[in-house]
Amino acid sequence: MTRRRAWSVVPYLFIAPAMVGFGLFKLYPIMEGLRLSFYEVRPIARTQDFIGLANFAELVRDPVILKATVNTLLFNLAVTPVQVVLALGLAVLVNRKGRVLQAFRSFFFMPAVISLVVASIIWKLMYAPDSGLINGLLIAVGLPAQTFLTSQSQAMASLMGMVVWKGVGYWMVILLAGLKEIPESIQEAAIVDGAGPGRRFFSVTLPLLSPTLVFVVVADTVINFLLFVPVYVMTQGGPSEATTLLMFEVYRNAFVYTRFGYAAAISTALLLVIAVAVSIQMRFLRVEFEY
Amino acid sequence: MVEVRVENVRKTYGRVEALRGVSLNFRSGALTAILGPSGCGKTTLLRSIAGFIEVDAGRILFDAEEVTGLPPQRRGTAMVFQNYALWPHMTVFENVAYGLRLQKVPAAEIRRRVLKVLELVEIGSLADVESRKPSALSGGQQQRVALARALVVEPKVLLMDEPLSNLDAKVRQRLRVELRRLQKQVGITAIYVTHDQEEALALADTVVLMNQGMVVQTGTPQDIYLKPTTAFAAEFLGVSNQLEGEVTDGKLVVAGQSIPYTGTARGRVTVIFRASDVQMEEPSAPPRGGTVALTGVLEESLFLGAHYRHYIRLADGMVMADSPDLRRPGPFRLVLPADKVQVYGEHKT
């Protein structure tokens, strides 16, 4: 091997650890999941029978999956925009100068550093019908107690409230970093031209924040599609499947009903749904400038 | 055209005094360059005039109108920034038209004025200004657009914060000439901040030299360059040789050599002279009237294109001398016209 040829191998050696990690922990599980979705897996008998598209055929007829799909889409349509708008509002607020506002940065970010399991348990306790903090406060101000997680009409909204609270601080920090990236002179140029705060926000800040905003929207969407822990801890998908999300169905089919093939098929379908949702977002949120 | 007056303006950041009682008059219709090293307070002064910085004390007036407490958008200024500060998501046309749209100028009038000002700054083809984004332009063109954006709103005062420093040397020199032409053509009061002395001297009607939050010297470019009043001014304006000396009994002792001195400075002094004023003669050459001389040994000569720069070692230091021809290393007598040797007392500023 010539010296030049030997050197040309070096870059590949540098990226090899990352590629091995990607292959083992990302690519292989995806491909294995895809393969399993065409099989009926019996873990006790240790058999795998190829059944073609049967899992997918069952999936489209399964009323629980249909309910979970609708729930997942509704959950995303509500939670992602609310989280992003609130995070943006908070980022703009704490981006202002002032010690008090800077202290609020840590305050708003705090939920992001709490374990999701712990946060789910705390909120479950807060939502408790008789002894919960929220009902205690409602009663204290003369309002009727609510059923929250035990009611079909309120459970999903209650779950959404917790998830919004948990994620908003995290996305705020990302958006704050984006705001800090916008050169001050670009804002000042608009001020000198006579633009007020509102005009400046919509005509300068928001467009220049769009690369960060696109990342936040896409990443938040993916995370919300894959949400599992709060459902598992707070509602187990109930009452009457009111809070069953697709990811929870994956878990239930795999580890409760031991239908690994069917769970893999739901995962594959979920992957496709996410891919479609993200490509729609990327199509409409294209960024065509640099600064 | 307005005159800008700054009266005893002070600004501190914590313990740092950025402006220490600055008072200045910026003549109407003239281009004034504020020159000084980094951290001298020149940008703070400009941003105070723009309204981006609230001053701690003093007044800023545009003619008779006090603007000290007014926000930037109500001062009627326009600003050209070092990094252009163009809005990358808008086209060239939208960038320039932004201020006029905020003023609710009719669309046809906006179009007329934008195209006129883009023509004025010689942006090149006007055909695609409505589709091109700033990132498609070169640095020089982007700064022209920034200048057009500032001029289109017909500001009372044009403020420029090191507008050419991000450009390469060639473009910078060309734009310098065009900036001067434009300023004269429009006749606007302009304040230009720079740390580049050549730029300040080339562009300005008046140069304000600042250091440590204070005005060191104000005058025409010729005054500032030829008659620096302090050691700092002389040093900053590129007077290349600086030696420490002492004045005793009508004699100036510098580099261990004694030369006649009739000035007023006493005790420890700084002696400054330009490399271009030094004549290198053989040690045996007869002395001439009206000159002072030092002796040293030529160690190195570098060819700089227009001339050679010679490095001559004295008893306690190195001095530079320029000449059109190459000299052989060895002892030389450095002859200077007496009036070109500047002697300053110990306090530099």
Tab-separated table of N, CA, C and O in Angstrom, chain A residues 166-206:
chain	number	residue	atom	x	y	z
A	166	LYS	N	-43.310	20.402	31.282
A	166	LYS	CA	-42.013	19.724	31.322
A	166	LYS	C	-41.090	20.201	30.192
A	166	LYS	O	-39.885	20.376	30.388
A	167	GLY	N	-41.648	20.441	29.022
A	167	GLY	CA	-40.786	20.711	27.857
A	167	GLY	C	-40.501	22.172	27.569
A	167	GLY	O	-39.497	22.497	26.937
A	168	VAL	N	-41.362	23.051	28.055
A	168	VAL	CA	-41.282	24.438	27.598
A	168	VAL	C	-39.956	25.120	27.987
A	168	VAL	O	-39.385	25.867	27.184
A	169	GLY	N	-39.447	24.806	29.166
A	169	GLY	CA	-38.192	25.428	29.617
A	169	GLY	C	-37.012	24.996	28.764
A	169	GLY	O	-36.116	25.785	28.444
A	170	TYR	N	-37.035	23.728	28.374
A	170	TYR	CA	-35.953	23.190	27.553
A	170	TYR	C	-35.912	23.890	26.193
A	170	TYR	O	-34.877	24.371	25.748
A	171	TRP	N	-37.090	23.991	25.564
A	171	TRP	CA	-37.137	24.647	24.242
A	171	TRP	C	-36.857	26.141	24.367
A	171	TRP	O	-36.323	26.764	23.446
A	172	MET	N	-37.217	26.711	25.516
A	172	MET	CA	-36.908	28.126	25.753
A	172	MET	C	-35.402	28.375	25.667
A	172	MET	O	-34.951	29.339	25.055
A	173	VAL	N	-34.630	27.469	26.272
A	173	VAL	CA	-33.174	27.645	26.283
A	173	VAL	C	-32.612	27.568	24.855
A	173	VAL	O	-31.758	28.360	24.459
A	174	ILE	N	-33.145	26.638	24.067
A	174	ILE	CA	-32.679	26.503	22.674
A	174	ILE	C	-33.015	27.792	21.900
A	174	ILE	O	-32.187	28.337	21.169
A	175	LEU	N	-34.247	28.274	22.080
A	175	LEU	CA	-34.658	29.490	21.362
A	175	LEU	C	-33.893	30.719	21.861
A	175	LEU	O	-33.575	31.618	21.084
A	176	LEU	N	-33.595	30.714	23.153
A	176	LEU	CA	-32.808	31.828	23.708
A	176	LEU	C	-31.424	31.876	23.049
A	176	LEU	O	-30.925	32.954	22.699
A	177	ALA	N	-30.838	30.693	22.858
A	177	ALA	CA	-29.534	30.628	22.173
A	177	ALA	C	-29.669	31.185	20.756
A	177	ALA	O	-28.804	31.909	20.273
A	178	GLY	N	-30.785	30.852	20.104
A	178	GLY	CA	-31.042	31.385	18.757
A	178	GLY	C	-31.169	32.895	18.766
A	178	GLY	O	-30.640	33.587	17.888
A	179	LEU	N	-31.857	33.425	19.770
A	179	LEU	CA	-32.025	34.887	19.872
A	179	LEU	C	-30.676	35.568	20.088
A	179	LEU	O	-30.403	36.630	19.532
A	180	LYS	N	-29.834	34.923	20.898
A	180	LYS	CA	-28.509	35.497	21.180
A	180	LYS	C	-27.636	35.518	19.933
A	180	LYS	O	-26.704	36.295	19.838
A	181	GLU	N	-27.929	34.617	19.009
A	181	GLU	CA	-27.143	34.539	17.779
A	181	GLU	C	-27.423	35.714	16.830
A	181	GLU	O	-26.617	36.023	15.972
A	182	ILE	N	-28.574	36.341	16.995
A	182	ILE	CA	-28.933	37.447	16.080
A	182	ILE	C	-28.095	38.664	16.466
A	182	ILE	O	-28.180	39.135	17.598
A	183	PRO	N	-27.284	39.181	15.549
A	183	PRO	CA	-26.424	40.311	15.910
A	183	PRO	C	-27.244	41.514	16.376
A	183	PRO	O	-28.290	41.823	15.795
A	184	GLU	N	-26.757	42.165	17.420
A	184	GLU	CA	-27.466	43.314	17.988
A	184	GLU	C	-27.642	44.424	16.948
A	184	GLU	O	-28.661	45.101	16.905
A	185	SER	N	-26.630	44.558	16.089
A	185	SER	CA	-26.685	45.640	15.098
A	185	SER	C	-27.855	45.466	14.134
A	185	SER	O	-28.405	46.440	13.627
A	186	ILE	N	-28.247	44.224	13.884
A	186	ILE	CA	-29.381	43.969	12.988
A	186	ILE	C	-30.676	44.511	13.609
A	186	ILE	O	-31.528	45.075	12.926
A	187	GLN	N	-30.794	44.360	14.922
A	187	GLN	CA	-31.949	44.922	15.632
A	187	GLN	C	-31.854	46.450	15.644
A	187	GLN	O	-32.850	47.143	15.431
A	188	GLU	N	-30.651	46.945	15.898
A	188	GLU	CA	-30.460	48.394	15.985
A	188	GLU	C	-30.747	49.079	14.650
A	188	GLU	O	-31.269	50.197	14.623
A	189	ALA	N	-30.395	48.397	13.554
A	189	ALA	CA	-30.672	48.972	12.236
A	189	ALA	C	-32.180	49.181	12.070
A	189	ALA	O	-32.619	50.197	11.497
A	190	ALA	N	-32.974	48.246	12.587
A	190	ALA	CA	-34.436	48.375	12.503
A	190	ALA	C	-34.938	49.478	13.443
A	190	ALA	O	-35.851	50.230	13.098
A	191	ILE	N	-34.316	49.585	14.618
A	191	ILE	CA	-34.718	50.626	15.580
A	191	ILE	C	-34.489	52.006	14.968
A	191	ILE	O	-35.359	52.875	15.004
A	192	VAL	N	-33.301	52.209	14.396
A	192	VAL	CA	-32.981	53.510	13.789
A	192	VAL	C	-33.977	53.834	12.678
A	192	VAL	O	-34.370	54.984	12.498
A	193	ASP	N	-34.396	52.799	11.941
A	193	ASP	CA	-35.362	53.031	10.863
A	193	ASP	C	-36.766	53.317	11.399
A	193	ASP	O	-37.669	53.616	10.622
A	194	GLY	N	-36.967	53.163	12.703
A	194	GLY	CA	-38.247	53.541	13.302
A	194	GLY	C	-39.160	52.382	13.635
A	194	GLY	O	-40.343	52.592	13.914
A	195	ALA	N	-38.645	51.155	13.610
A	195	ALA	CA	-39.508	50.007	13.912
A	195	ALA	C	-39.700	49.863	15.424
A	195	ALA	O	-38.735	49.847	16.174
A	196	GLY	N	-40.956	49.742	15.838
A	196	GLY	CA	-41.265	49.522	17.252
A	196	GLY	C	-41.023	48.073	17.619
A	196	GLY	O	-40.725	47.256	16.748
A	197	PRO	N	-41.183	47.715	18.923
A	197	PRO	CA	-40.876	46.343	19.363
A	197	PRO	C	-41.678	45.264	18.624
A	197	PRO	O	-41.118	44.241	18.244
A	198	GLY	N	-42.980	45.502	18.425
A	198	GLY	CA	-43.826	44.508	17.757
A	198	GLY	C	-43.407	44.305	16.321
A	198	GLY	O	-43.203	43.175	15.861
A	199	ARG	N	-43.249	45.398	15.615
A	199	ARG	CA	-42.860	45.347	14.210
A	199	ARG	C	-41.491	44.659	14.068
A	199	ARG	O	-41.268	43.850	13.176
A	200	ARG	N	-40.609	45.028	14.989
A	200	ARG	CA	-39.257	44.476	14.944
A	200	ARG	C	-39.292	42.957	15.179
A	200	ARG	O	-38.585	42.202	14.521
A	201	PHE	N	-40.164	42.533	16.100
A	201	PHE	CA	-40.242	41.106	16.399
A	201	PHE	C	-40.694	40.321	15.167
A	201	PHE	O	-40.108	39.306	14.814
A	202	PHE	N	-41.758	40.818	14.525
A	202	PHE	CA	-42.317	40.049	13.408
A	202	PHE	C	-41.523	40.220	12.106
A	202	PHE	O	-41.481	39.298	11.292
A	203	SER	N	-40.908	41.402	11.910
A	203	SER	CA	-40.230	41.592	10.618
A	203	SER	C	-38.736	41.282	10.671
A	203	SER	O	-38.120	41.076	9.634
A	204	VAL	N	-38.159	41.258	11.858
A	204	VAL	CA	-36.713	40.992	11.939
A	204	VAL	C	-36.408	39.763	12.812
A	204	VAL	O	-35.831	38.786	12.343
A	205	THR	N	-36.845	39.814	14.081
A	205	THR	CA	-36.453	38.750	15.020
A	205	THR	C	-36.971	37.378	14.574
A	205	THR	O	-36.193	36.426	14.468
A	206	LEU	N	-38.275	37.304	14.332
A	206	LEU	CA	-38.878	36.000	14.024
A	206	LEU	C	-38.289	35.384	12.745
A	206	LEU	O	-37.901	34.204	12.758
